PDB file of C-alpha atoms in Angstrom:
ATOM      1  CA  UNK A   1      71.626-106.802  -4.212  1.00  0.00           C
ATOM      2  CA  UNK A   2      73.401-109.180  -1.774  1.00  0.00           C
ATOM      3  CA  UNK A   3      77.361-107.465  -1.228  1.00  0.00           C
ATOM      4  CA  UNK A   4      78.377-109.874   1.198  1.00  0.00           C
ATOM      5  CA  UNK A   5      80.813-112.778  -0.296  1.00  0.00           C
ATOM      6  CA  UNK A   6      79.263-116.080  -0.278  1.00  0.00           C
ATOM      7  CA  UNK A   7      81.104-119.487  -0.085  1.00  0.00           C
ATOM      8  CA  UNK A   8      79.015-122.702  -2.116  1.00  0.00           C
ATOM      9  CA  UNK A   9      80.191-125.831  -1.432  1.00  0.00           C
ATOM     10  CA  UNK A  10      79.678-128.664  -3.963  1.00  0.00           C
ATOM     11  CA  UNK A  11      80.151-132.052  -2.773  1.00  0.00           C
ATOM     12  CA  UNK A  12      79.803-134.946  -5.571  1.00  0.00           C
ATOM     13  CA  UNK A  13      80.507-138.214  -5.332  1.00  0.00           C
ATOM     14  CA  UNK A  14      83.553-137.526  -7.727  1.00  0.00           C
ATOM     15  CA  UNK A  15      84.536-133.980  -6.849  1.00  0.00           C
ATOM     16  CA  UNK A  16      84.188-131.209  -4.757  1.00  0.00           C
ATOM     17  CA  UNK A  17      83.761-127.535  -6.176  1.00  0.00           C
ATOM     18  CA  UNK A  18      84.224-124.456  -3.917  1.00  0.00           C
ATOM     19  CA  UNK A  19      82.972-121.210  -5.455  1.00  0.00           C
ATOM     20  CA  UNK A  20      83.183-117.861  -3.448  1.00  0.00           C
ATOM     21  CA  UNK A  21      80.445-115.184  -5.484  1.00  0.00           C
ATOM     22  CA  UNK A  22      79.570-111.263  -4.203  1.00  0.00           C
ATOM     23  CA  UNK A  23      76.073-110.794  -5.530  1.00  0.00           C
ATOM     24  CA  UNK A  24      75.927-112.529  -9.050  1.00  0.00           C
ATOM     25  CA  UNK A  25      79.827-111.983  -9.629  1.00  0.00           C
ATOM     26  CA  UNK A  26      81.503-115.305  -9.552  1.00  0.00           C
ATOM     27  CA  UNK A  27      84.793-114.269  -7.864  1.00  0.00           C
ATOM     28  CA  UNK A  28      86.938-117.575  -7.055  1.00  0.00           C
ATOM     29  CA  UNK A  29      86.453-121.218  -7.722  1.00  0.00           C
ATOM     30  CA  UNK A  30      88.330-124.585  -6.622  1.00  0.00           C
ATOM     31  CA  UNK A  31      87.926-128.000  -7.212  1.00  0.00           C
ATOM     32  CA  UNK A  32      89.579-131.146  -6.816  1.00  0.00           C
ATOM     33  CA  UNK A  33      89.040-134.631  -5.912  1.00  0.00           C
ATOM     34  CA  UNK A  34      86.691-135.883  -2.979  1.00  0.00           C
ATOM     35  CA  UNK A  35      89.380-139.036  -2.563  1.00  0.00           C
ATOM     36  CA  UNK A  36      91.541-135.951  -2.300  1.00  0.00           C
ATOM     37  CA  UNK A  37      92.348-136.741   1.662  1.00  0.00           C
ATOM     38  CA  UNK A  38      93.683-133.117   1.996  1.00  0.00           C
ATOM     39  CA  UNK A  39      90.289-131.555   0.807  1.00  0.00           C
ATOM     40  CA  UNK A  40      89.181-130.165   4.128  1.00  0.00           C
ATOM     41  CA  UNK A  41      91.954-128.511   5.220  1.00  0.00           C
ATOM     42  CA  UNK A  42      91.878-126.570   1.669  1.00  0.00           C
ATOM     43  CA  UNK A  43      88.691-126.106   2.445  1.00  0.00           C
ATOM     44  CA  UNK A  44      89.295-123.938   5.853  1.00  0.00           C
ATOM     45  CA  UNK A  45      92.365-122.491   4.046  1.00  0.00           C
ATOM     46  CA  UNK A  46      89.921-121.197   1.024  1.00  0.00           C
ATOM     47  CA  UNK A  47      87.362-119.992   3.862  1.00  0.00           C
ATOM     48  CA  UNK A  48      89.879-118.290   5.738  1.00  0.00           C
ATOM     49  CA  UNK A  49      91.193-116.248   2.809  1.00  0.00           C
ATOM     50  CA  UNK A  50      87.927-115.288   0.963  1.00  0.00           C
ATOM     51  CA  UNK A  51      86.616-112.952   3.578  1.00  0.00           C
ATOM     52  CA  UNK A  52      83.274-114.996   3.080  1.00  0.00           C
ATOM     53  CA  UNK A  53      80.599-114.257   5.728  1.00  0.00           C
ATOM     54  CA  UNK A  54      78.115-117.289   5.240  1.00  0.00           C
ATOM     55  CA  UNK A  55      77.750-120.392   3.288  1.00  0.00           C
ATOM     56  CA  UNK A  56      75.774-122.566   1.335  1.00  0.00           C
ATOM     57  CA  UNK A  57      76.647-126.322   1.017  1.00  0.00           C
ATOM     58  CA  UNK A  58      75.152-128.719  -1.583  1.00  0.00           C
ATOM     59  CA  UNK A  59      76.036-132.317  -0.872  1.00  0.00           C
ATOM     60  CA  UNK A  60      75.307-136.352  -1.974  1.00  0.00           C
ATOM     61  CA  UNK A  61      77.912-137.848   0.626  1.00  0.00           C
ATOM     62  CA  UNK A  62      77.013-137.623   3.868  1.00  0.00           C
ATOM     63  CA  UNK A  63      80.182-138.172   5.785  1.00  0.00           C
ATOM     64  CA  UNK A  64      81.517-135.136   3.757  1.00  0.00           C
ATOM     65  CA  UNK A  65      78.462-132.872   4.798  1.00  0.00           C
ATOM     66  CA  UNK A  66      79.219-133.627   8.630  1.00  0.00           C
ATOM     67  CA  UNK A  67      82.944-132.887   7.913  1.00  0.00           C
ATOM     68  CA  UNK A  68      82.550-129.317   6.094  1.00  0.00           C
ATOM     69  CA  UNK A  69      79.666-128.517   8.231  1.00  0.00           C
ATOM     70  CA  UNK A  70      82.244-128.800  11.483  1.00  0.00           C
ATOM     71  CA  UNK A  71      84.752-126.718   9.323  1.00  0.00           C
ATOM     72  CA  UNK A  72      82.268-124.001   9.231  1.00  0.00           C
ATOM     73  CA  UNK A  73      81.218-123.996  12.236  1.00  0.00           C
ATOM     74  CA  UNK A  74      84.765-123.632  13.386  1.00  0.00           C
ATOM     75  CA  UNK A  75      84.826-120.331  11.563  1.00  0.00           C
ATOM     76  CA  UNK A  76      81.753-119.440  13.365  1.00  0.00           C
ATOM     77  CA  UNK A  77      79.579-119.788   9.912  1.00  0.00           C
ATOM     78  CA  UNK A  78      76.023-121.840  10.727  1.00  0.00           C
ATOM     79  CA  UNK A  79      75.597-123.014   6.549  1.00  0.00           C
ATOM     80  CA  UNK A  80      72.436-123.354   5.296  1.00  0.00           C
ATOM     81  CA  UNK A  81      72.693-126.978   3.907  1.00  0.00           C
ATOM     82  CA  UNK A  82      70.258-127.802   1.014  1.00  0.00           C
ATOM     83  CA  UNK A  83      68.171-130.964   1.020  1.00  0.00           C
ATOM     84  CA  UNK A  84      65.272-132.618  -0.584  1.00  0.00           C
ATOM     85  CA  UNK A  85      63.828-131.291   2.517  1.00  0.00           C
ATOM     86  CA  UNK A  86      64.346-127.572   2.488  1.00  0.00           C
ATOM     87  CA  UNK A  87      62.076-124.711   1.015  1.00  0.00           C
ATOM     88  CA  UNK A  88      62.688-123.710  -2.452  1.00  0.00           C
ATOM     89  CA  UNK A  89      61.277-120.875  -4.335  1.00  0.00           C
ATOM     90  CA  UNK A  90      59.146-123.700  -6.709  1.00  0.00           C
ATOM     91  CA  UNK A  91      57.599-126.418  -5.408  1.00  0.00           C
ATOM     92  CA  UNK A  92      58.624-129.975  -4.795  1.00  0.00           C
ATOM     93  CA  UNK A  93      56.534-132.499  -6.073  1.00  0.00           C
ATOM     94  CA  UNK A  94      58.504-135.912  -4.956  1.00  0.00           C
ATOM     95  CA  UNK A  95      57.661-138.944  -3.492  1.00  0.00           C
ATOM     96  CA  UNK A  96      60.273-139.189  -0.905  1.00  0.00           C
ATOM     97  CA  UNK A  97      61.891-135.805  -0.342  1.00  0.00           C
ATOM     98  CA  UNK A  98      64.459-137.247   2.410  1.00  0.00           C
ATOM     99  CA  UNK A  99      66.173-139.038  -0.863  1.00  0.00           C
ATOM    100  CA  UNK A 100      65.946-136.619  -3.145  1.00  0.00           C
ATOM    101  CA  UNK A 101      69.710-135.072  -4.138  1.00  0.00           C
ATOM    102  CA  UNK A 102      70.614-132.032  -2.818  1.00  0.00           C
ATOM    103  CA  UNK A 103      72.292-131.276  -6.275  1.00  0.00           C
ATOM    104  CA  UNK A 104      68.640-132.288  -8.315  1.00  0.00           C
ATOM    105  CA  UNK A 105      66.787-129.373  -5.998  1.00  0.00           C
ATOM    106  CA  UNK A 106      69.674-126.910  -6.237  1.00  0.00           C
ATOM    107  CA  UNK A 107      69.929-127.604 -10.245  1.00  0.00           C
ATOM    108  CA  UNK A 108      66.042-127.602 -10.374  1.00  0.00           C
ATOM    109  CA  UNK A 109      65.158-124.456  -8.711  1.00  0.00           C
ATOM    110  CA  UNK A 110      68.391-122.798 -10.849  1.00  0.00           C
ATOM    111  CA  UNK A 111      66.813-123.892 -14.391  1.00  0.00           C
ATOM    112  CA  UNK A 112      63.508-122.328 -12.918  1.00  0.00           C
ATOM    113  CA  UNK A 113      64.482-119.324 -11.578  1.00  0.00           C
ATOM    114  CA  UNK A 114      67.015-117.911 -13.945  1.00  0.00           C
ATOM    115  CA  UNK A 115      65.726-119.752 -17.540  1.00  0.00           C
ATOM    116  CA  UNK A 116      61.641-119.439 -16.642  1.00  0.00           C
ATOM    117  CA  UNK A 117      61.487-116.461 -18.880  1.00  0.00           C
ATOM    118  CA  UNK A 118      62.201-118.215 -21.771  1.00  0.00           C
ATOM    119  CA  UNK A 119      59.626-121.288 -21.379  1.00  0.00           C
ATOM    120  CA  UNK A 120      57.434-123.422 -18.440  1.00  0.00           C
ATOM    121  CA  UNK A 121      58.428-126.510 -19.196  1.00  0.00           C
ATOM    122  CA  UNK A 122      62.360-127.059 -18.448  1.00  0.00           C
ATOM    123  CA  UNK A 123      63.956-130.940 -18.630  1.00  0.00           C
ATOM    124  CA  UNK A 124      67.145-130.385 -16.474  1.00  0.00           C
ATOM    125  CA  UNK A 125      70.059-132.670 -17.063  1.00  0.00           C
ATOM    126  CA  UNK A 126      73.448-132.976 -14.929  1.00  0.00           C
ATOM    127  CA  UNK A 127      75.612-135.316 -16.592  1.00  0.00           C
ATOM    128  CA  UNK A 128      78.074-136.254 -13.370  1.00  0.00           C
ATOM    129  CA  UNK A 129      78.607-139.090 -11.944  1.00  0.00           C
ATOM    130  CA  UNK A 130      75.206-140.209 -12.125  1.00  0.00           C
ATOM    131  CA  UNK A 131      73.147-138.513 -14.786  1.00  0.00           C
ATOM    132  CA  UNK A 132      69.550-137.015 -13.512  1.00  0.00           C
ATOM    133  CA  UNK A 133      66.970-135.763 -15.877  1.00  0.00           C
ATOM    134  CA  UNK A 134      64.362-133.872 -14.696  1.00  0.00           C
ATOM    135  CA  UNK A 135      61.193-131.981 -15.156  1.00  0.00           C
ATOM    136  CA  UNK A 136      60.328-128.326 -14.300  1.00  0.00           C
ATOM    137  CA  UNK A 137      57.499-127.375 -14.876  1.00  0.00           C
ATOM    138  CA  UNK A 138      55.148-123.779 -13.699  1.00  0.00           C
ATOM    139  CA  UNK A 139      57.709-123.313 -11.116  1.00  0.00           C
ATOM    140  CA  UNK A 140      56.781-127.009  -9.789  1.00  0.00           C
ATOM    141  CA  UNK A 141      59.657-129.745  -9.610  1.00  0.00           C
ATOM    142  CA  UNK A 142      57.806-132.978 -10.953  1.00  0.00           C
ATOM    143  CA  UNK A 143      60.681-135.374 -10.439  1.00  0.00           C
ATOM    144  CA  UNK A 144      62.226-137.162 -13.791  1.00  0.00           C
ATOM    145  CA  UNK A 145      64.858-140.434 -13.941  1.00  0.00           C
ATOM    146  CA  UNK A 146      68.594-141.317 -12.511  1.00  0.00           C
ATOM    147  CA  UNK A 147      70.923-143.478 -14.629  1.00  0.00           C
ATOM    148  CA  UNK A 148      74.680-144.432 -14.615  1.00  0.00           C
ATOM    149  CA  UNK A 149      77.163-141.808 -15.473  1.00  0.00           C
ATOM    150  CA  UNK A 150      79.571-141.964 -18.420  1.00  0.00           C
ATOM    151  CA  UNK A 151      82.190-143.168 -16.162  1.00  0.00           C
ATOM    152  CA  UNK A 152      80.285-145.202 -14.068  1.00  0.00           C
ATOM    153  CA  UNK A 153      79.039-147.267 -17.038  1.00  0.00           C
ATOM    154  CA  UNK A 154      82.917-147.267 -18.856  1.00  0.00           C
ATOM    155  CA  UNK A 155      83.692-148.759 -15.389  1.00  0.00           C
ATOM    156  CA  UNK A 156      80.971-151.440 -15.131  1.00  0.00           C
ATOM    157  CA  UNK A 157      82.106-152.783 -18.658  1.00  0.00           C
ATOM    158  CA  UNK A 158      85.872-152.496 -17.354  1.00  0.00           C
ATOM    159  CA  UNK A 159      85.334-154.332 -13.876  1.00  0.00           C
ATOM    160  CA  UNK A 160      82.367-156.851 -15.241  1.00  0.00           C
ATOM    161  CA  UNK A 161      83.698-158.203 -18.197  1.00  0.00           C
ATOM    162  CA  UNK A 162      86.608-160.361 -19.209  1.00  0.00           C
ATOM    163  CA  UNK A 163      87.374-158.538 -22.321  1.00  0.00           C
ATOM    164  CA  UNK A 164      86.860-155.107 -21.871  1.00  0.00           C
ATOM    165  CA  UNK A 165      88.750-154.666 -19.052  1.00  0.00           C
ATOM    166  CA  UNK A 166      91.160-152.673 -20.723  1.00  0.00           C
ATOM    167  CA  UNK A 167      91.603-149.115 -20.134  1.00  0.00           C
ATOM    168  CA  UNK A 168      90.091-146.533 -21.989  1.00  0.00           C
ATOM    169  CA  UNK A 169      91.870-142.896 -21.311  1.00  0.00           C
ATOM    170  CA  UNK A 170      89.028-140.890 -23.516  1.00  0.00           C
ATOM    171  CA  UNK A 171      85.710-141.952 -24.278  1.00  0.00           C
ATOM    172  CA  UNK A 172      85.388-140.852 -28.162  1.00  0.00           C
ATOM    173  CA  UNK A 173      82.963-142.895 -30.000  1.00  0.00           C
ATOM    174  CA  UNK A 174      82.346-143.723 -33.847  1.00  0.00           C
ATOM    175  CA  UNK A 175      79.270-144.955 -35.180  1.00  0.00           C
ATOM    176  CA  UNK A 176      79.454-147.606 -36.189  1.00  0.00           C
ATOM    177  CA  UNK A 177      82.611-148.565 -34.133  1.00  0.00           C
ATOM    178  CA  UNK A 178      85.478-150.521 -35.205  1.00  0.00           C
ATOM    179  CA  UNK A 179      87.156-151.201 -32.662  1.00  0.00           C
ATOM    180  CA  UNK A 180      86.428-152.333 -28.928  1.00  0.00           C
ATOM    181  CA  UNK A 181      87.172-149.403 -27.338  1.00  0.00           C
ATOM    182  CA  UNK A 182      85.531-147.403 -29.514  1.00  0.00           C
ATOM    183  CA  UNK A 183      82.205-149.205 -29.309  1.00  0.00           C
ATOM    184  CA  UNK A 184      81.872-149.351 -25.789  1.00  0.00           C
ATOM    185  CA  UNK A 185      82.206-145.497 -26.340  1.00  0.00           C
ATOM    186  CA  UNK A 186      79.513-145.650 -28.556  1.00  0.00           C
ATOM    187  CA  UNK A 187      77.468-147.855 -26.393  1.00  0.00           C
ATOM    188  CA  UNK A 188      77.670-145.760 -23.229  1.00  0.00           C
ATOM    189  CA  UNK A 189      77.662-142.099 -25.232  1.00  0.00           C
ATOM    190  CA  UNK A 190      74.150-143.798 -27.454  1.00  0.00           C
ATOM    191  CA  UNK A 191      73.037-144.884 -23.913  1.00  0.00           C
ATOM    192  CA  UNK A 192      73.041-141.704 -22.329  1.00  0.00           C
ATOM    193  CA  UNK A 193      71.828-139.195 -25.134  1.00  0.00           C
ATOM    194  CA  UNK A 194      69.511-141.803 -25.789  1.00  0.00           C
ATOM    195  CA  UNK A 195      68.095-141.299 -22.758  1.00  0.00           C
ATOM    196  CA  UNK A 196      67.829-137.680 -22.943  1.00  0.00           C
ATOM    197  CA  UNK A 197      66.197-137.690 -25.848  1.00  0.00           C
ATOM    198  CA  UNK A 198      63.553-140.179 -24.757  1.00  0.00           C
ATOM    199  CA  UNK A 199      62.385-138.945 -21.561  1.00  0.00           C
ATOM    200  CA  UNK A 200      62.949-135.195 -23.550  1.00  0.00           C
ATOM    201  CA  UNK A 201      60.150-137.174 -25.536  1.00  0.00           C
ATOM    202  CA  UNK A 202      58.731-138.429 -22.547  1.00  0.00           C
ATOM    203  CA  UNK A 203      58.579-135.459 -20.501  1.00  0.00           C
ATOM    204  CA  UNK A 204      57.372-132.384 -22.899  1.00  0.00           C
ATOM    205  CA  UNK A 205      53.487-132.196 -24.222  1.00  0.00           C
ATOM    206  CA  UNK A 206      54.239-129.273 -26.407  1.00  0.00           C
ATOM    207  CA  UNK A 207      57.685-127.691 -27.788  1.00  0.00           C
ATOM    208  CA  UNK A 208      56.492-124.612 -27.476  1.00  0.00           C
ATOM    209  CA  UNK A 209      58.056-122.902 -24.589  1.00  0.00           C
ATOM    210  CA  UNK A 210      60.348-125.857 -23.495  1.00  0.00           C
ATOM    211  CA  UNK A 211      63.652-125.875 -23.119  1.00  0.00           C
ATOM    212  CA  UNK A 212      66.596-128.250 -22.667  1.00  0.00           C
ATOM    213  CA  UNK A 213      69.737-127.260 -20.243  1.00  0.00           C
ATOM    214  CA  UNK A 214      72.769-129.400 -19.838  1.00  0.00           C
ATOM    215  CA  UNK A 215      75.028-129.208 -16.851  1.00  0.00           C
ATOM    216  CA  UNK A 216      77.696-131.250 -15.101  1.00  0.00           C
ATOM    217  CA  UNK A 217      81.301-132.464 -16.110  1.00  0.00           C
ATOM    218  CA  UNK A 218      79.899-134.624 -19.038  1.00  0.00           C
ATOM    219  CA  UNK A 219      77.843-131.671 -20.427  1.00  0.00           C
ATOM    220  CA  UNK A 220      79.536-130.916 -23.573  1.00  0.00           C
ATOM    221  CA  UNK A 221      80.627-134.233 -24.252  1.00  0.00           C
ATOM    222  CA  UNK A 222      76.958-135.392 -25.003  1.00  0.00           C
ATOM    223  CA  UNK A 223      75.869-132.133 -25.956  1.00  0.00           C
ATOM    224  CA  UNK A 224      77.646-133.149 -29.378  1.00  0.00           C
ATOM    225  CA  UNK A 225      75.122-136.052 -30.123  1.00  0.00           C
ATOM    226  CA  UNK A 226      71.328-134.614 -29.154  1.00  0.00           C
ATOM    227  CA  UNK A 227      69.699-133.379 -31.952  1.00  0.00           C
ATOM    228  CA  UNK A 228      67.205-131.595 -29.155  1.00  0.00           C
ATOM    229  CA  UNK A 229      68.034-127.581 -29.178  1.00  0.00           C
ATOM    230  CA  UNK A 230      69.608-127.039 -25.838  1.00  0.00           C
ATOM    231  CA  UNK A 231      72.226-124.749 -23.551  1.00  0.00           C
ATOM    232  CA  UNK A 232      74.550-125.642 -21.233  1.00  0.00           C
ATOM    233  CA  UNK A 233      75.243-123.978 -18.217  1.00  0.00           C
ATOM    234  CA  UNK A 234      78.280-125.380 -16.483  1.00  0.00           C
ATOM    235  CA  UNK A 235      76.942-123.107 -13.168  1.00  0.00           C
ATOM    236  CA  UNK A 236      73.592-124.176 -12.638  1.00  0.00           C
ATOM    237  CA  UNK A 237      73.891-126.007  -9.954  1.00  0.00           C
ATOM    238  CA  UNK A 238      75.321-122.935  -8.105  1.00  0.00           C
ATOM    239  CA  UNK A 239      72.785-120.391  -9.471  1.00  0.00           C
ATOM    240  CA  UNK A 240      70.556-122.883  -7.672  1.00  0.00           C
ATOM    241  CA  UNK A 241      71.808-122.798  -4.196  1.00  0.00           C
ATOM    242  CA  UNK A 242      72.281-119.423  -4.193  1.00  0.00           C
ATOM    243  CA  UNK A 243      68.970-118.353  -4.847  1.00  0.00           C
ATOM    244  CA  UNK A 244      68.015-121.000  -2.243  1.00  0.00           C
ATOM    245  CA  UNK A 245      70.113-119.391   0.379  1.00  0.00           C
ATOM    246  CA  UNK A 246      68.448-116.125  -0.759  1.00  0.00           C
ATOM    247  CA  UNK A 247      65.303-117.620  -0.388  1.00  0.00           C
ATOM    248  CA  UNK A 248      66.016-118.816   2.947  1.00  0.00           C
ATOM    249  CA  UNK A 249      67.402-115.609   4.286  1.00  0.00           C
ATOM    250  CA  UNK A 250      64.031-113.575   3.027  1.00  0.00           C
ATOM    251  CA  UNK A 251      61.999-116.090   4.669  1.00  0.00           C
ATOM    252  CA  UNK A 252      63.936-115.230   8.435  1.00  0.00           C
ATOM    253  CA  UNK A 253      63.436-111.556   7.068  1.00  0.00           C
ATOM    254  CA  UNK A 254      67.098-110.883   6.764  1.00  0.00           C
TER     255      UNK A 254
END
């Protein structure tokens, strides 16, 4: 088993999460804001006091990448950087792999490689910013569907509208609503496990052996309306890169 402490970085479009693991022990994590304008010098301060030998960095903002990228390489790290692009232990099957998320194939190939005992067909969902649900199926990623976040869409209502622009602190819906606020919380929650449960629908050609994981900062907010059996696992996306990394490393014969 790999001893060596690892450093995953997580860049979102809303947040960045720094993990350090040794093998499969989860040892330190950080996160904070990407408008956070301090971010990268935590960053080298959280490198430089880990002990971490090597990194891993999953990331949907470019200018970001370049930035922690440079960081590490200051520290005389060379990260592996995960991209649509990169070998996987399962297969990509996707149109356009130079536009394919970084955090889809690092959530993807975690589902597959730590939940494929329990079934072959996984639907993958990671409620963040954006929400992306999609298909894993006999270790092959199949692609799936992208759609608005919960705060993305709360915003869109609040920026587009004349009379909703009010501010809602906590999106906690009632059905049916009586109030404003409270329906545009049951719009946008409807909207999104709606959409889960469609392409859940959609997606599966038999129950058996299928299985449902939720991930991301909205996780267990939806995961109170499905009626689809699922799990959450609020570390998939970092199961995912490591065993990516791992992957990688095996390949060079490390």
């Amino acid at each position: 088993m790999r001893k060596e402490r690892l450093l995953t970085l997580d860049i979102g479009n809303r947040g960045i999460n720094i993990y350090i693991t040794v093998g499969d022990e989860l040892c330190g994590k950080w996160s904070f804001l990407r408008i956070d304008p301090s971010w990268s010098s935590k960053l080298r301060s959280i490198f430089q006091r880990s002990g971490a030998s090597d990194a891993v960095v999953v990331s949907v903002v470019q200018e970001s990448t370049e930035m922690a990228v440079s960081i590490l390489h200051e520290m005389q790290i060379q990260p592996i950087i995960i991209s649509g692009e990169i070998e996987t232990p399962i297969k990509i099957d996707y149109g356009t792999l130079k536009y394919l998320g970084a955090d889809r194939v690092a959530v993807a190939v975690g589902a597959w490689i730590f939940y494929s005992d329990r079934a072959k067909q996984i639907v993958a969902v990671d409620a963040g910013t954006a929400i992306t649900i999609d298909l894993i199926r006999d270790a092959i990623f199949l692609g799936g569907a992208i759609m608005p976040g919960i705060g993305l869409m709360l915003k869109s209502l609040q920026t587009e509208t004349s009379q909703l622009n009010f501010e809602i602190m906590e999106v906690t819906p009632q059905f049916p609503a009586k109030s404003s606020e409270k329906c545009i919380s049951a719009g946008i929650v409807a909207s999104a496990a709606g959409a889960i449960e469609f392409l859940w629908k959609k997606y599966i050609y038999s129950e058996n052996s299928s299985l449902l994981i939720l991930t991301g900062g909205d996780a267990d907010l939806l995961a109170q309306y499905l009626s689809v059996e699922f799990i959450i696992d609020p570390l998939l996306l970092l199961k995912g890169a490591v065993a990516i990394r791992d992957f990688a490393l095996n390949r060079r014969g490390k």
